[in-house]
Coordinates of C-alpha atoms and ligand atoms in Angstrom, one line a residue:
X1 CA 0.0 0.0 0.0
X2 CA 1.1 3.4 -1.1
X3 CA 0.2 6.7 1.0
X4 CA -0.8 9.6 -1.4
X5 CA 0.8 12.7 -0.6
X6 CA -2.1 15.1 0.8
X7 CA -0.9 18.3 -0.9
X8 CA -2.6 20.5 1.8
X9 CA -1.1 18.9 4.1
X10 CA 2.4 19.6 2.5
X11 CA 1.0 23.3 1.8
X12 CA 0.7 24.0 4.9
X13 CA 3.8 22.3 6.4
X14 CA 5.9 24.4 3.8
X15 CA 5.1 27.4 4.0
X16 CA 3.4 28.2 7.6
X17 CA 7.0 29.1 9.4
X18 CA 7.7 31.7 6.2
X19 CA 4.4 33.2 6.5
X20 CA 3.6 36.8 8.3
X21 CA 0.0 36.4 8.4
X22 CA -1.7 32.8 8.0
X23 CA -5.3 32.3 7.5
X24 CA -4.9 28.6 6.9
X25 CA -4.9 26.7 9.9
X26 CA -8.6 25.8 10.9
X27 CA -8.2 25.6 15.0
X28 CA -8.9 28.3 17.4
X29 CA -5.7 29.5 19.1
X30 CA -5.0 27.1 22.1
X31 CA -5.8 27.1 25.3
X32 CA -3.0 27.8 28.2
X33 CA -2.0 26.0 31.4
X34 CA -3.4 29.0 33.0
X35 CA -6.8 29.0 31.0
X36 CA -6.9 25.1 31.4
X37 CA -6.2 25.5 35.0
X38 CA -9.1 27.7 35.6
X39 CA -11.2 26.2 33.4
X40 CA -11.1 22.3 34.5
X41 CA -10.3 23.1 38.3
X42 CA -7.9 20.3 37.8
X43 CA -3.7 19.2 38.0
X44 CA -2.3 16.1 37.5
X45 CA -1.4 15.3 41.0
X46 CA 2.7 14.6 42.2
X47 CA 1.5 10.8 42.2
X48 CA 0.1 10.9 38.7
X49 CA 1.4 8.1 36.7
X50 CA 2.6 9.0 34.0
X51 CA 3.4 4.8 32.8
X52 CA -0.2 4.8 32.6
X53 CA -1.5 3.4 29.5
X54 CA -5.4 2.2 28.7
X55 CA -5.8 0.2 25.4
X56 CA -9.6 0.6 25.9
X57 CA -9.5 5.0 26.6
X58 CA -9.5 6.5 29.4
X59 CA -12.3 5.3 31.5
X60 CA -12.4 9.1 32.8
X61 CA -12.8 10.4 28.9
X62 CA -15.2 7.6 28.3
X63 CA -17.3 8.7 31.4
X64 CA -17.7 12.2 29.9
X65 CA -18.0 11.4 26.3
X66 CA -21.2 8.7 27.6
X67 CA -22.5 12.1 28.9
X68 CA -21.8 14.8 25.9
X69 CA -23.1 12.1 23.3
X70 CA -25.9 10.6 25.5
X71 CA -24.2 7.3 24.7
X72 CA -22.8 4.0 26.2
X73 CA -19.4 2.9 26.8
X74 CA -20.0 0.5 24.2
X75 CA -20.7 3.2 21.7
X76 CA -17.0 5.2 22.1
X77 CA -13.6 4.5 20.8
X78 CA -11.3 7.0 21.7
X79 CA -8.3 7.6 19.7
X80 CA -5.5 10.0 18.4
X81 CA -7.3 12.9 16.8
X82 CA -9.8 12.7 14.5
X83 CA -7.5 11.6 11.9
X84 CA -7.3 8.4 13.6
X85 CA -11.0 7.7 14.2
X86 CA -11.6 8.7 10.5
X87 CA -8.5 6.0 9.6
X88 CA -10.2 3.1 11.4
X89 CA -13.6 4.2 10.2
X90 CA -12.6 3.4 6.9
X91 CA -10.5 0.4 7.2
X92 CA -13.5 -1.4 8.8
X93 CA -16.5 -0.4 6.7
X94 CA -14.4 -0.1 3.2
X95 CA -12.3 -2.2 1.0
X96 CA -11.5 -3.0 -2.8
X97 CA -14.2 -2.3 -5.1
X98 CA -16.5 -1.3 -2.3
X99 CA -17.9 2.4 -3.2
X100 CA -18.3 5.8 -1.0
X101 CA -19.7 9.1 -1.6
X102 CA -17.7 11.9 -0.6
X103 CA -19.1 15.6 0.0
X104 CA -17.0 17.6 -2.9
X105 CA -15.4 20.2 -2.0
X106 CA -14.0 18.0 0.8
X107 CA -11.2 17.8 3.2
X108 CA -8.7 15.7 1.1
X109 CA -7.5 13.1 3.3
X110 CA -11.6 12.1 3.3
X111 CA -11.3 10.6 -0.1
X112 CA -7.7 10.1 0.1
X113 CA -7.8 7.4 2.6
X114 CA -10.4 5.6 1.6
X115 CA -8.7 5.1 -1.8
X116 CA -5.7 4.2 -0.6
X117 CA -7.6 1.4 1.1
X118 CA -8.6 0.5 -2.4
X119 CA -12.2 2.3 -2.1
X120 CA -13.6 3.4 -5.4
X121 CA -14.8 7.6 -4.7
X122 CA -18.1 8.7 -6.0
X123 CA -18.3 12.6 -5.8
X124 CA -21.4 14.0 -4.0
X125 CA -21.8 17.9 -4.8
X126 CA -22.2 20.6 -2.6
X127 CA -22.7 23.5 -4.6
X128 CA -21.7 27.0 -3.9
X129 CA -25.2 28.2 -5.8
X130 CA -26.7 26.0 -3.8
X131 CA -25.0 27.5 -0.2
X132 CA -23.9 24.1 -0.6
X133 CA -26.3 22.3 0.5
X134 CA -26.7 18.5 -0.1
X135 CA -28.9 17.7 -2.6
X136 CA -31.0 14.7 -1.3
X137 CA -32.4 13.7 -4.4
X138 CA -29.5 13.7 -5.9
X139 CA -27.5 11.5 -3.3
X140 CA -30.0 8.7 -3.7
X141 CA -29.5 8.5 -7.4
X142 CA -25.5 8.1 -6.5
X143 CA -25.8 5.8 -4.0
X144 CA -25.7 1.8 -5.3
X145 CA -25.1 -1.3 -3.4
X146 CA -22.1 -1.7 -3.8
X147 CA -22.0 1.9 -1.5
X148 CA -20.6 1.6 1.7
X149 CA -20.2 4.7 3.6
X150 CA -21.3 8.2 3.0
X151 CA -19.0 10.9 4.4
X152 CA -19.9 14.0 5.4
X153 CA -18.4 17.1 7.6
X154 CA -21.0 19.2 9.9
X155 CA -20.0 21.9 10.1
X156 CA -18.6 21.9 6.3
X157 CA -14.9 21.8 5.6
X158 CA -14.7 23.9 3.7
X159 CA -17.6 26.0 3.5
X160 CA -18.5 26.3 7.2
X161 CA -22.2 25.3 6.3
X162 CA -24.1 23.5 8.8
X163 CA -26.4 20.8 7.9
X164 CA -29.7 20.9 10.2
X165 CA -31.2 17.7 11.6
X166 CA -33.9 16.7 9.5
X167 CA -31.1 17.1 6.3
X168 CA -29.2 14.5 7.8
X169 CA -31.7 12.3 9.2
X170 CA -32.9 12.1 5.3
X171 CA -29.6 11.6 4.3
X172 CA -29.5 8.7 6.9
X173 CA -32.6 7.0 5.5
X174 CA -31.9 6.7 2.3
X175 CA -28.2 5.3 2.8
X176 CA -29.8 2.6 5.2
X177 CA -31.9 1.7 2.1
X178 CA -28.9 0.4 0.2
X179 CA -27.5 -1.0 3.7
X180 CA -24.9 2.0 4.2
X181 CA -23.7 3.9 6.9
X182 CA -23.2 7.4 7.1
X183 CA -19.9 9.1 8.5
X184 CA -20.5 12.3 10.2
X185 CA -16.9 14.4 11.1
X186 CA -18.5 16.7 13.5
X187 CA -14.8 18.1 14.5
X188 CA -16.5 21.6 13.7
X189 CA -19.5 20.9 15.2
X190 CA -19.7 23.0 17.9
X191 CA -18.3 25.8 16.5
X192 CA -21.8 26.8 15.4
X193 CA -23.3 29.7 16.0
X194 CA -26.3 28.0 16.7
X195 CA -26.3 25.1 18.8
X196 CA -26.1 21.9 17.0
X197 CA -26.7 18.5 18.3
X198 CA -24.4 16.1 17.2
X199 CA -26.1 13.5 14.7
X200 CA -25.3 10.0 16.9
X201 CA -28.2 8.2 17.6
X202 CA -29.7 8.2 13.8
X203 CA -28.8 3.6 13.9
X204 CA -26.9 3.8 10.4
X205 CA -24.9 7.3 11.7
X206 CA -21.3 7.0 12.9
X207 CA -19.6 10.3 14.5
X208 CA -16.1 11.2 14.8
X209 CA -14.7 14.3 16.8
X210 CA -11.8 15.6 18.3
X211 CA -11.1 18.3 21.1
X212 CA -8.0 20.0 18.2
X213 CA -10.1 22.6 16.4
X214 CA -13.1 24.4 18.7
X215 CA -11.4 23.6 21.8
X216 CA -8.0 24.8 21.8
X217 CA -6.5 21.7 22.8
X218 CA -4.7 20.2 19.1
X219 CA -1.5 19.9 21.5
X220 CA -3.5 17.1 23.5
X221 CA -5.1 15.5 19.9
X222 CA -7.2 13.7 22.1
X223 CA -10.5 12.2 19.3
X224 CA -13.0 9.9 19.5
X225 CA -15.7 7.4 17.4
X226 CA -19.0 7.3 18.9
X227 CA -20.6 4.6 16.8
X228 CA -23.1 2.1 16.8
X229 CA -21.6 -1.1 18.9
X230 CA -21.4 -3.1 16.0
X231 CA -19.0 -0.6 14.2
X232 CA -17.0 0.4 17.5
X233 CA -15.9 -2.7 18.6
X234 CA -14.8 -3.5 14.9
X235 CA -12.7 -0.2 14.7
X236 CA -11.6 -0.9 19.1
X237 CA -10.2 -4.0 17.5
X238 CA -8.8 -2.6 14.3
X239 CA -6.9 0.4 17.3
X240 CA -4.9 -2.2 18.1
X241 CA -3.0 -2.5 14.9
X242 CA -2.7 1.5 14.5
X243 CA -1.8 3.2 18.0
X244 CA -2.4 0.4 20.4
X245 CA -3.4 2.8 22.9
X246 CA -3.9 7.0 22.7
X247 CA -1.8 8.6 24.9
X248 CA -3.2 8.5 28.3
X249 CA -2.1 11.8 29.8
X250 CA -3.9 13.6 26.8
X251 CA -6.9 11.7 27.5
X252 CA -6.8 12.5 31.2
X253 CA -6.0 16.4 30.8
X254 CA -8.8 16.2 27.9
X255 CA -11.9 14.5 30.1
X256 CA -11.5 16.7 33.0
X257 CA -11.8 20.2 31.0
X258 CA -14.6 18.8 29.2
X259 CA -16.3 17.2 31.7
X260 CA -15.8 20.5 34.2
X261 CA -16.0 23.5 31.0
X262 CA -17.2 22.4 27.9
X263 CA -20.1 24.9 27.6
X264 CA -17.1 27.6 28.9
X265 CA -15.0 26.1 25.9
X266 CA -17.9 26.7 23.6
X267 CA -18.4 29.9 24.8
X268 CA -14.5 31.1 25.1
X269 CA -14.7 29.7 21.0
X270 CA -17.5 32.0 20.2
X271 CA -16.7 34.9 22.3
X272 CA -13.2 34.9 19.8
X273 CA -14.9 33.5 16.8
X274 CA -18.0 35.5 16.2
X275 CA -16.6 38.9 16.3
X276 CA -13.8 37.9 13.6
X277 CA -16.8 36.5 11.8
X278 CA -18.7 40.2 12.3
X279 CA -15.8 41.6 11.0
X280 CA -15.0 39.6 7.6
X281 CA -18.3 39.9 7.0
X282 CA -17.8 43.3 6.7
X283 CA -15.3 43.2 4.6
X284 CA -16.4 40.6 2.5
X285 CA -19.2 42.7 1.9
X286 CA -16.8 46.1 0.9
X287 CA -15.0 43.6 -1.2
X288 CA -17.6 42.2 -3.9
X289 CA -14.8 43.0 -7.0
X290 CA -12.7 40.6 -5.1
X291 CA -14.6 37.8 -3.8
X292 CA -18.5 36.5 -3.6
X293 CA -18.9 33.9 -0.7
X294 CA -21.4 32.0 1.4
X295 CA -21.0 33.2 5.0
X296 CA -20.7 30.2 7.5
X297 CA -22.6 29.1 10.2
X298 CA -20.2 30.0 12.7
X299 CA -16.7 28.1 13.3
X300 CA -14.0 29.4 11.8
X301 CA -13.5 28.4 8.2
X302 CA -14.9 29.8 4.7
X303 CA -14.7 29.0 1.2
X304 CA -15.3 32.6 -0.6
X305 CA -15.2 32.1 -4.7
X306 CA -12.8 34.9 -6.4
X307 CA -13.5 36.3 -9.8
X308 CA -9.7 36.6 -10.9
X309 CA -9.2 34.1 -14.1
X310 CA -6.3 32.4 -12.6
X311 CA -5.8 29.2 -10.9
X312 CA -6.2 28.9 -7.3
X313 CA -3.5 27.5 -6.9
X314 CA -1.0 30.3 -8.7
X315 CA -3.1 32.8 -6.9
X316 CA -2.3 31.8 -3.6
X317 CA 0.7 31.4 -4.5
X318 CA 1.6 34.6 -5.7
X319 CA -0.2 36.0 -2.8
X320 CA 1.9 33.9 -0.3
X321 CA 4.9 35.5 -2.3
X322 CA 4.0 39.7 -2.2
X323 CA 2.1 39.5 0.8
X324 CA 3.2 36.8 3.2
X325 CA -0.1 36.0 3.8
X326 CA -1.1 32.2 3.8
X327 CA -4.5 31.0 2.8
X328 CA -5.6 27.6 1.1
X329 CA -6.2 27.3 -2.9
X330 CA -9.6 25.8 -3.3
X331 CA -8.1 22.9 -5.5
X332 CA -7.2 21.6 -2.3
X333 CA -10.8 20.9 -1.3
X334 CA -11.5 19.6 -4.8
X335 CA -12.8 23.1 -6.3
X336 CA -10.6 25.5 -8.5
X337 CA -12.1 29.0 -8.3
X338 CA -12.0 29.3 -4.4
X339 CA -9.9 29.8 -1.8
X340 CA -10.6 28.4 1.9
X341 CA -9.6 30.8 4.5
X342 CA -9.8 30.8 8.0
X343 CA -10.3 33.2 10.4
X344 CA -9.3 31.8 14.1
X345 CA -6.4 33.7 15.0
X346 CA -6.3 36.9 17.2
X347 CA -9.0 39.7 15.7
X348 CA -5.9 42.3 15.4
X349 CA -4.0 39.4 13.3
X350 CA -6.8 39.2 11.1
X351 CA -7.4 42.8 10.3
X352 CA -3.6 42.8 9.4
X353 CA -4.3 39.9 7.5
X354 CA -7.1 41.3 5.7
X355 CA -5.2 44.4 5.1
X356 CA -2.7 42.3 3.2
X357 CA -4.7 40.3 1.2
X358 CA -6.7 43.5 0.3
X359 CA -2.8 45.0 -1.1
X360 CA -2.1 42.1 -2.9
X361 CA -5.5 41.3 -4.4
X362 CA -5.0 45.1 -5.6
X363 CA -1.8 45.1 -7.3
X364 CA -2.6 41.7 -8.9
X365 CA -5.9 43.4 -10.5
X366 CA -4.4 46.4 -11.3
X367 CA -1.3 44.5 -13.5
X368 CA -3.6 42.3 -15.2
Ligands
PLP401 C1 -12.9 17.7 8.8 C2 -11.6 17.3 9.5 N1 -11.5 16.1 10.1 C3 -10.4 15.8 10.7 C4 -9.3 16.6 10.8 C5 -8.1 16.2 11.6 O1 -8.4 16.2 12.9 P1 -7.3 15.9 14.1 O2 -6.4 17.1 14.1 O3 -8.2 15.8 15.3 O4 -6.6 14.7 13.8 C6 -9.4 17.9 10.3 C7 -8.3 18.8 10.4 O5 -8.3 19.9 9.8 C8 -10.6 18.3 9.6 O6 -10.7 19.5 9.0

């Protein structure tokens, strides 16, 4: 088996430590030990043992997810960020010849590893005229029996759309007609403005999340599947061939903020989030010759469509030369003509960013 190389991936890696302003990454910035302190209540105590190791998850971040996800133990598998749950998702439910739709644009590595496990990709649009919605008729005349899995992000990478309920539970029903589950990443999920339950619970739905992105806590890269028991104790088995077991530290430091603050880390998201939203809406809205865009639900990612004729590729890279400033071509995410950007970082940082994008989407009009 070959890994493909996930060019965002190498983006990112490449030219992050060059770049003065960087609009790229999609996490809020993370918490501190002081913030973590105050928020959990909690230290590892002197006796803490740090040998500790739980193949199974810690029964502490187990106890909480149960809660957050109204779940049983039976229903978790905790892993190494969302990456990992996503991995062993996959491997169980999909092998050669099998099919899977795939939301497009996407994150890469959501079609990427599934065809490196010999998984045959069938595209499922979500349009930008559309605000990118799914369309639900239009899914059921993709799907076939030989479909597997459908994979889906709420909120969208990249748009930042959120898919409501009855969407999904539609979604849901028609996949279970052709005996196929449905993958829901909700790593975004509660970065929406408006709260959004997660979609476990639907029989044929399978959630992965992670505490990286709206939390602050990527440094931990605690994640977790919360799936039906069928599917969980095929992918707790599968663990033991990728990681063995999470770290246990990071699953301990994890549970006890959640379990003490997680409606304070929602709220210390949106109280950062939502006013960088307020203000690229604003300039979004003074910058029409540049860019028309759907604004997101919340969270901190966007995918605005630019009108320049020129890949999105060379354009961010040009950019990324004049300016400095790092944001994501759309051909990334499957879509030439867009850009995803993000806007997670300090307010002040992204007013300087904006600034900068502004200059150089200037001087490259005005030299065309
Ligand atoms: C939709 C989605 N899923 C998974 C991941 C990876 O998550 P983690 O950092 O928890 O491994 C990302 C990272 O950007 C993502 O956007």
């Amino acid at each position: 088996m070959q890994a493909p190389r996930i060019e965002l991936f190498d983006w990112l890696l490449q030219k992050a430590p060059q770049a003065t302003h960087n609009l790229a990454f999609s996490n809020i910035y993370g918490l501190t030990m002081q913030e973590y302190k105050a928020l959990s209540g909690f230290q590892l105590p002197d006796d803490f043992e740090l040998g500790s190791n739980t193949q199974y998850g810690a029964d502490v971040l187990k106890k909480t997810l149960q809660t957050l996800y109204d779940c049983e133990m039976s229903n978790i598998v905790t892993t190494t960020g969302a990456t990992e749950a996503n991995f062993l998702v996959f491997s169980v439910l999909l092998g050669q010849g099998d099919e899977f739709l795939i939301e497009q644009p996407g994150y890469q590595p959501l079609w990427l590893t599934p065809e490196m496990l010999g998984a045959r990709k069938i595209d499922l649009p979500r349009r930008f005229e559309d605000v990118f919605k799914v369309d639900v008729e239009k899914l059921s005349a993709l799907l076939t029996r030989k479909t597997k899995l459908v994979v889906l992000t709420n909120l969208h990478n990249p748009s930042g759309k959120m898919m409501d309920e009855k969407t999904l539970s539609s979604i849901a029903n028609i996949a279970l007609e052709f005996g196929a589950y449905v993958l829901v990443d909700e790593i975004f999920l509660h970065g929406s403005a408006q709260f959004l339950k997660s979609s476990f619970g639907i029989p044929n739905v399978i959630v992965t999340g992670s505490a990286t992105k709206i939390y602050g806590l990527g440094g931990l890269h605690t994640g977790w599947i919360i799936a039906p028991q069928e599917i969980a104790s095929l992918c707790q088995r599968l663990k033991a061939h990728t990681t063995g077991a999470s770290a246990h530290t990071s699953e301990v430091l994890t549970a006890h903020v959640l379990q003490a603050a997680h409606p304070m880390l929602i709220k210390r998201f949106q109280e950062r989030a939502k006013p960088n939203l307020d203000y690229l809406k604003k300039w979004m809205n003074a910058h029409t010759e540049f860019f028309d865009w759907v604004p997101p639900d919340g969270g901190i990612i966007c995918f605005p469509r630019y009108h320049m004729k020129v890949s999105s590729l060379d354009l961010c890279t040009t950019l990324f030369k004049m300016q400095k400033i790092l944001i994501n071509p759309g051909s990334f995410f499957n879509q030439d003509g867009f850009v995803r950007m993000s806007f997670g970082c300090e307010l002040p940082l992204l007013q300087d960013a904006l600034d900068a994008l502004e200059k150089g989407l200037q001087h490259l009009q005005f030299n065309r």
